[in-house]
Short mmCIF file of C-alpha atoms and ligand atoms in Angstrom, two decimals:
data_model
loop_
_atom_site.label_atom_id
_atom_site.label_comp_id
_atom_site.label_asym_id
_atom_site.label_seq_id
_atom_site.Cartn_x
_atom_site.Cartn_y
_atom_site.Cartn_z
CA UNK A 1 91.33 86.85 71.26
CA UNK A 2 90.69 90.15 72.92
CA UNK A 3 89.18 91.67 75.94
CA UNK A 4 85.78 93.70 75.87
CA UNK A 5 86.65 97.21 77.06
CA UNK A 6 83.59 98.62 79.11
CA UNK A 7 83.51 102.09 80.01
CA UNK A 8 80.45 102.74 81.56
CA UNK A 9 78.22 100.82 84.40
CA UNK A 10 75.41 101.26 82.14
CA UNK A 11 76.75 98.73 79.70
CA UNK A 12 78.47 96.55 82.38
CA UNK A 13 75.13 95.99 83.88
CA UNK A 14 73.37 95.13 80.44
CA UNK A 15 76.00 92.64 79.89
CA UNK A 16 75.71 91.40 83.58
CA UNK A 17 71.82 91.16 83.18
CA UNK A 18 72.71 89.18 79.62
CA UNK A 19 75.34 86.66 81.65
CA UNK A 20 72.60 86.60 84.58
CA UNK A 21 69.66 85.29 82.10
CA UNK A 22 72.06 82.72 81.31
CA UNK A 23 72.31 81.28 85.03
CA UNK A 24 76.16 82.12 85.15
CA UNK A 25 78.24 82.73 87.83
CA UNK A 26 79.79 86.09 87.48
CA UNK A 27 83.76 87.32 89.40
CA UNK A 28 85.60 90.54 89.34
CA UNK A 29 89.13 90.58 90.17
CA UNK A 30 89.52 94.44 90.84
CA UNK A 31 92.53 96.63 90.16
CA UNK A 32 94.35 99.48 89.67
CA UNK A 33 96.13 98.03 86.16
CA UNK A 34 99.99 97.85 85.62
CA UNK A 35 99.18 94.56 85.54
CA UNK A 36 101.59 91.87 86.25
CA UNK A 37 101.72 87.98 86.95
CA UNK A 38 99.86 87.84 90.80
CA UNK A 39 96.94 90.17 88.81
CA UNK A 40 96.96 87.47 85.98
CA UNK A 41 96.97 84.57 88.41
CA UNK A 42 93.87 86.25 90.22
CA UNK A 43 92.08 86.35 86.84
CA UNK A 44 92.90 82.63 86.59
CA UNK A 45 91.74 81.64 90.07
CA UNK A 46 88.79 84.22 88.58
CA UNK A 47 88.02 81.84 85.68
CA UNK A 48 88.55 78.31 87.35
CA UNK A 49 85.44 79.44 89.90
CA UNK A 50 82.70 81.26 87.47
CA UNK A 51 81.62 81.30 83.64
CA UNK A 52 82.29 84.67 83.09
CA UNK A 53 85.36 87.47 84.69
CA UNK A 54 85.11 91.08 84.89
CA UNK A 55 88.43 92.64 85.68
CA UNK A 56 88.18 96.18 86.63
CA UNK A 57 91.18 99.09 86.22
CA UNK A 58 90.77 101.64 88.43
CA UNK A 59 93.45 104.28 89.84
CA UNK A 60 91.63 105.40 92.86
CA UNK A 61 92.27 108.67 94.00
CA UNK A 62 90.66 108.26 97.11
CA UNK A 63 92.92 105.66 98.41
CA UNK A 64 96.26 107.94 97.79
CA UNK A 65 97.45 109.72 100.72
CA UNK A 66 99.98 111.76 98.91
CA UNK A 67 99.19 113.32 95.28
CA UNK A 68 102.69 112.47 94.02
CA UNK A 69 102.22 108.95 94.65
CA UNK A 70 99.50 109.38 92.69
CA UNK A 71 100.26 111.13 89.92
CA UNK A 72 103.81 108.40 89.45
CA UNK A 73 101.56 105.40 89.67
CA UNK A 74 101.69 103.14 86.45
CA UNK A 75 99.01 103.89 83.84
CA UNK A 76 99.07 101.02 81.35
CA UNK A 77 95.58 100.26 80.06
CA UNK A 78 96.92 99.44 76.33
CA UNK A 79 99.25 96.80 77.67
CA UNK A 80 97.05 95.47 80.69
CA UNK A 81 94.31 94.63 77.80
CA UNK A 82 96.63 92.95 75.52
CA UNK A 83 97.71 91.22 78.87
CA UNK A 84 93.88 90.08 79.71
CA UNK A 85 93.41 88.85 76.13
CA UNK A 86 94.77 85.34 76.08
CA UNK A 87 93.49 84.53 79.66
CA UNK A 88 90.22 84.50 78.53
CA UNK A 89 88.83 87.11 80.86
CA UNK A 90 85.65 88.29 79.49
CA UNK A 91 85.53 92.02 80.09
CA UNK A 92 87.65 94.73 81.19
CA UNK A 93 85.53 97.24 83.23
CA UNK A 94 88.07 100.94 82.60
CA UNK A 95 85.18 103.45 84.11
CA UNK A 96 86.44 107.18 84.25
CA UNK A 97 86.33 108.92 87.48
CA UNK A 98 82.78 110.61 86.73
CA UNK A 99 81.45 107.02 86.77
CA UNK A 100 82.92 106.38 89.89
CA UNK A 101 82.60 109.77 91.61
CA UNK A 102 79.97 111.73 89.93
CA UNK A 103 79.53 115.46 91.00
CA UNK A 104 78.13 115.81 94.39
CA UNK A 105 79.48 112.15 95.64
CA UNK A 106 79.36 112.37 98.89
CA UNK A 107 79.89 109.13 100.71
CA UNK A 108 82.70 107.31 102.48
CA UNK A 109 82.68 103.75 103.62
CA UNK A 110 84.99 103.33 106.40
CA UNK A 111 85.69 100.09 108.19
CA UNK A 112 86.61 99.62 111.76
CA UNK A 113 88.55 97.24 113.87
CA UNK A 114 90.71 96.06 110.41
CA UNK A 115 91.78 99.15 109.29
CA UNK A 116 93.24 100.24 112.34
CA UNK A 117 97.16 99.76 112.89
CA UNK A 118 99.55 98.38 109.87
CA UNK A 119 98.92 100.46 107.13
CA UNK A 120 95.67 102.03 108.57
CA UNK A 121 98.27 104.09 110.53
CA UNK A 122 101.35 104.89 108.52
CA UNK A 123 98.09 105.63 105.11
CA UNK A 124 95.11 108.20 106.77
CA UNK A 125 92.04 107.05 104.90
CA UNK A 126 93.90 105.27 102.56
CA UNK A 127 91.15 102.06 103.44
CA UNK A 128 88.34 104.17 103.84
CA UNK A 129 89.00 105.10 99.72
CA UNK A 130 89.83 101.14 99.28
CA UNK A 131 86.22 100.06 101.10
CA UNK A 132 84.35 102.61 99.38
CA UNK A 133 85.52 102.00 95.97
CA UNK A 134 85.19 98.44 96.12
CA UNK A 135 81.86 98.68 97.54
CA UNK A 136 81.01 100.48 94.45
CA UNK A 137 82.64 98.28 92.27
CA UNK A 138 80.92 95.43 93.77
CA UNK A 139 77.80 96.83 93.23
CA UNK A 140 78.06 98.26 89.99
CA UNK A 141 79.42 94.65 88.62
CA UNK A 142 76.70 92.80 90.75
CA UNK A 143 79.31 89.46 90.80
CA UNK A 144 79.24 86.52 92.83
CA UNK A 145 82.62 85.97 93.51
CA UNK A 146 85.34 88.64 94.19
CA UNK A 147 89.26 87.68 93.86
CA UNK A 148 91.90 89.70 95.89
CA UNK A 149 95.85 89.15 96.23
CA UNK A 150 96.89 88.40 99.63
CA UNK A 151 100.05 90.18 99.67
CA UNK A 152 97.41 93.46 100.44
CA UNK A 153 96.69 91.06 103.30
CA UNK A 154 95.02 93.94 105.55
CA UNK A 155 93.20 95.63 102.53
CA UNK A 156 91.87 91.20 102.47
CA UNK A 157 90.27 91.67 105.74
CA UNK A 158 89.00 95.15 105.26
CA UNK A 159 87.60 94.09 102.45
CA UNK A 160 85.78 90.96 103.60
CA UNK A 161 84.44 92.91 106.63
CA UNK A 162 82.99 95.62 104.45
CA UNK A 163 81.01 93.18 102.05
CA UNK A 164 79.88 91.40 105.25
CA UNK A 165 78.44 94.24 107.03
CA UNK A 166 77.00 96.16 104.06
CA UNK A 167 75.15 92.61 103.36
CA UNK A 168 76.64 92.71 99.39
CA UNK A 169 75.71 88.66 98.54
CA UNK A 170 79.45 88.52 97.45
CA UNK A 171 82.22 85.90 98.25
CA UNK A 172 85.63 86.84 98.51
CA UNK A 173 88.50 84.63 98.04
CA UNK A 174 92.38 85.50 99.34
CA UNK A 175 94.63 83.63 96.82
CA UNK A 176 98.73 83.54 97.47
CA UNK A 177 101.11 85.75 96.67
CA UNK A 178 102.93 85.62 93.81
CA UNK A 179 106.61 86.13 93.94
CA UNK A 180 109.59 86.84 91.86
CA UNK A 181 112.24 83.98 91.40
CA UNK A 182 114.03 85.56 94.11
CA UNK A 183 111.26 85.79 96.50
CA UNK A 184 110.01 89.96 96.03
CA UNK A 185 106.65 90.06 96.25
CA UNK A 186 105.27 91.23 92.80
CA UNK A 187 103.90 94.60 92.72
CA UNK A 188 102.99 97.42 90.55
CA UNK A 189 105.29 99.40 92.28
CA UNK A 190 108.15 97.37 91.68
CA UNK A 191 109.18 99.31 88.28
CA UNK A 192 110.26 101.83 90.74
CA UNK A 193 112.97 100.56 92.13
CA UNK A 194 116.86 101.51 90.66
CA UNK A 195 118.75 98.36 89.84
CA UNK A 196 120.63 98.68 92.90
CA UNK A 197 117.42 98.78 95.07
CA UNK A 198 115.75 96.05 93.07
CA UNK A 199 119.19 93.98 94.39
CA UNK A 200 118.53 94.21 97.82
CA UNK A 201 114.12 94.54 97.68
CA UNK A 202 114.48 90.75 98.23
CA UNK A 203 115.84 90.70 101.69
CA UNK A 204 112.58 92.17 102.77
CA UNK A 205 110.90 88.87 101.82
CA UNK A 206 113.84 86.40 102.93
CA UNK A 207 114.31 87.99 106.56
CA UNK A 208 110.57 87.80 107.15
CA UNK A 209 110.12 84.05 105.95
CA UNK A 210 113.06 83.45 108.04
CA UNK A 211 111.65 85.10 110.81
CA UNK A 212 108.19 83.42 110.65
CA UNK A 213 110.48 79.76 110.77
CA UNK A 214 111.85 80.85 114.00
CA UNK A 215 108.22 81.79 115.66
CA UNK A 216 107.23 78.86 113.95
CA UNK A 217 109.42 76.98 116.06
CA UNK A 218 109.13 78.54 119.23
CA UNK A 219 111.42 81.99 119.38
CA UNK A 220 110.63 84.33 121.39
CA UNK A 221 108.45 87.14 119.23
CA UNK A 222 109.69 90.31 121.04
CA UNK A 223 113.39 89.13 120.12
CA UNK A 224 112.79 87.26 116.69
CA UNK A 225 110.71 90.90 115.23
CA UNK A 226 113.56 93.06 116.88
CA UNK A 227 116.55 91.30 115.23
CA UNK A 228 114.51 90.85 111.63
CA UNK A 229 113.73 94.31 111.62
CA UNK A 230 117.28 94.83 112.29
CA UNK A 231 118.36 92.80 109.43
CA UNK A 232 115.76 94.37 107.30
CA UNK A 233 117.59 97.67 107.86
CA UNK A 234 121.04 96.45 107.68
CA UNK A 235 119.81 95.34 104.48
CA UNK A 236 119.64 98.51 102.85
CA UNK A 237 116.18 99.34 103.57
CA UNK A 238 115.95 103.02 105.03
CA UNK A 239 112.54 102.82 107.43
CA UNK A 240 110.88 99.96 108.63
CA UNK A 241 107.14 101.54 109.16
CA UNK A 242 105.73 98.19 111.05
CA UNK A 243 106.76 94.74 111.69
CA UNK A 244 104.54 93.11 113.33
CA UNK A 245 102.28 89.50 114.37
CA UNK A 246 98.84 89.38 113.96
CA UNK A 247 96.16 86.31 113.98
CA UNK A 248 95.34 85.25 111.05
CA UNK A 249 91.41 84.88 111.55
CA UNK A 250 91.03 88.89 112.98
CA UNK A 251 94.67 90.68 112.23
CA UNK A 252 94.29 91.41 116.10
CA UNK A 253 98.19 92.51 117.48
CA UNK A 254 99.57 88.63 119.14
CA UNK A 255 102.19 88.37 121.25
CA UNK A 256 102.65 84.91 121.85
CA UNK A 257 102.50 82.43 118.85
CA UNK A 258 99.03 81.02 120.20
CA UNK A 259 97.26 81.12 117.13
CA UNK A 260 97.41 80.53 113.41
CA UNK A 261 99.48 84.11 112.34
CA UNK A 262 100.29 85.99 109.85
CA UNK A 263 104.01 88.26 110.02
CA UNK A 264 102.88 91.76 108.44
CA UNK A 265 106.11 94.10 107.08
CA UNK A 266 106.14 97.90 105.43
CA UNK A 267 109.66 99.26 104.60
CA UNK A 268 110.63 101.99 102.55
CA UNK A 269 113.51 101.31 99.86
CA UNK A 270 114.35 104.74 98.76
CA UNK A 271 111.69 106.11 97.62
CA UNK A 272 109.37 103.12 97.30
CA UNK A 273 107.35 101.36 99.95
CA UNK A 274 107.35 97.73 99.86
CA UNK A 275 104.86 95.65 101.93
CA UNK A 276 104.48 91.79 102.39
CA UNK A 277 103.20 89.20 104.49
CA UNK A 278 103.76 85.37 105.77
CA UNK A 279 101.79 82.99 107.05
CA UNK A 280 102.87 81.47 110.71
CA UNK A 281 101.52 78.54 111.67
CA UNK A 282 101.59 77.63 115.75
CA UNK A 283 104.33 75.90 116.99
CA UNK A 284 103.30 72.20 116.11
CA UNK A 285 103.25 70.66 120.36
CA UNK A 286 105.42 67.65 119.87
CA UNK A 287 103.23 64.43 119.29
CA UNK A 288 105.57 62.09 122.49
CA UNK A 289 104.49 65.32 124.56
CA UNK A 290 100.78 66.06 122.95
CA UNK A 291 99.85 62.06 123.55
CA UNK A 292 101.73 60.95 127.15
CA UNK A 293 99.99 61.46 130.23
CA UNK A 294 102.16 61.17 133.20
CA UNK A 295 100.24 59.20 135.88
CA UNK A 296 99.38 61.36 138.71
O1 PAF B 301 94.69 96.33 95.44
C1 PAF B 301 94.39 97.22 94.60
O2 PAF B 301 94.89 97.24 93.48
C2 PAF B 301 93.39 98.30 94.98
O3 PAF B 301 93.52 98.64 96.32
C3 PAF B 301 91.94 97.90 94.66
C4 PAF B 301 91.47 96.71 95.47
C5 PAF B 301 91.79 97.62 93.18
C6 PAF B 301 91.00 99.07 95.00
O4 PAF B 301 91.31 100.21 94.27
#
């Protein structure tokens, strides 16, 4: 089995039109390639939800702050299509950057509200290049259904809010992170990390899980983000950029557990930023004290 390569919207949207006359239901699960096992279990979720999955690889130069980070990021299009092949995805949509950004391309999509804070303000314009290329590649694929990782939890909501307000008829679904046997989140950038870094890149995930069990059960948040990101340096980790709660529904700052929540974390491990994210539920209001009413 092998994966279509498409190069050019052109023929993505004859095949889409062909798929269309055929009453299926058509995903993308977009990317940047360097595929690894959370991309492959998007393209799954992809496949469980539609008849037919375009995965895109993209490296979008608009959503790089800093050209080296650029230039080092993974470029494995060989391998990522010999990885596609025995999912069953149906295409594998590897435009070049004139299909993308023509000459004289001259628009930015930039999100409010979302972006702002986390990663919006350690990455300048990094989501403005995220909205607008996904806009594009939501048009030019014309799908249904749109899969996205929720380890990128932020990019999630930018995401989400950008399709909403630019009325694309798309749906997107958040599926779980996937994780390492240790607990890293996986990510492309992973590979970068020495063998002595890639030893302590797990502490990042345990201190935050650990962290969202004690505002899960009622700590303090000033005290419980102070000593994680404490820990989180102790660790081995050289900057924490944020650490911080946010509701679930809007990613608006919290400071009291009131609300379903999500912990959000960037660190940088030598040379390689590392971001991941838990859930938080509300402290569950014990069911003796939820149910008795003392008589007044
Ligand atoms: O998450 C990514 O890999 C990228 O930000 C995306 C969504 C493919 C846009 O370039």
């Amino acid at each position: 089995m092998s994966v279509a390569i498409v190069r050019t919207v052109a023929e993505l949207r004859v095949i889409v039109a062909d798929w269309r006359r055929q009453g299926m239901k058509v995903a993308v699960v977009p990317t940047m390639g360097a595929l690894h096992a959370g991309h492959l279990s998007l393209v799954r979720a992809a496949l469980a939800e539609a008849d037919r999955v375009i995965v895109t690889l993209f490296v979008n130069p608009k959503q790089f702050n800093n050209a080296a980070d650029l230039a080092a990021y993974p470029r494995t299009e060989h391998e990522d299509a010999a990885k596609l092949a025995p999912t069953g995805a149906d295409v594998l949509y590897a435009p070049d950057a004139g299909e993308i950004y023509p000459d004289g391309f001259a628009t930015t999509v930039s999100v409010g509200g979302v972006s702002e804070g986390l990663c919006g303000a350690y990455r300048p314009g990094h989501f403005d290049g995220v909205a607008t290329v996904v806009a594009k590649l939501f048009l030019q694929t014309g799908a249904d259904l749109a899969f996205f990782g929720e380890k990128d939890f932020q990019q999630l909501h930018v995401v989400r809010r950008m399709a909403r307000d630019l009325d694309i008829p798309i749906t997107v679904v958040g599926c779980p992170t996937v994780r390492e046997t240790d607990g890293l989140a996986m990510s492309s950038r992973n590979v970068r990390l020495s063998l002595a870094e890639r030893e302590v890149a797990p502490r990042l995930a345990s201190t935050l899980l650990e962290a969202a069990k004690k505002l899960s059960g009622g700590a303090p948040v000033d005290q419980t983000l102070a000593e994680a990101r404490t820990a989180i340096l102790t660790a081995g980790f050289k900057q924490v950029e944020y650490l911080e709660l946010r509701a679930e529904e809007d990613l608006l700052p919290l400071q009291n557990l009131d609300r379903p929540a999500r912990l959000l974390v960037a660190a940088w491990l030598g040379e390689t930023r590392l971001i991941d994210n838990f859930k938080v539920p509300p402290a569950a209001v014990p069911r003796a004290r939820a149910r008795f009413r003392p008589a007044a």
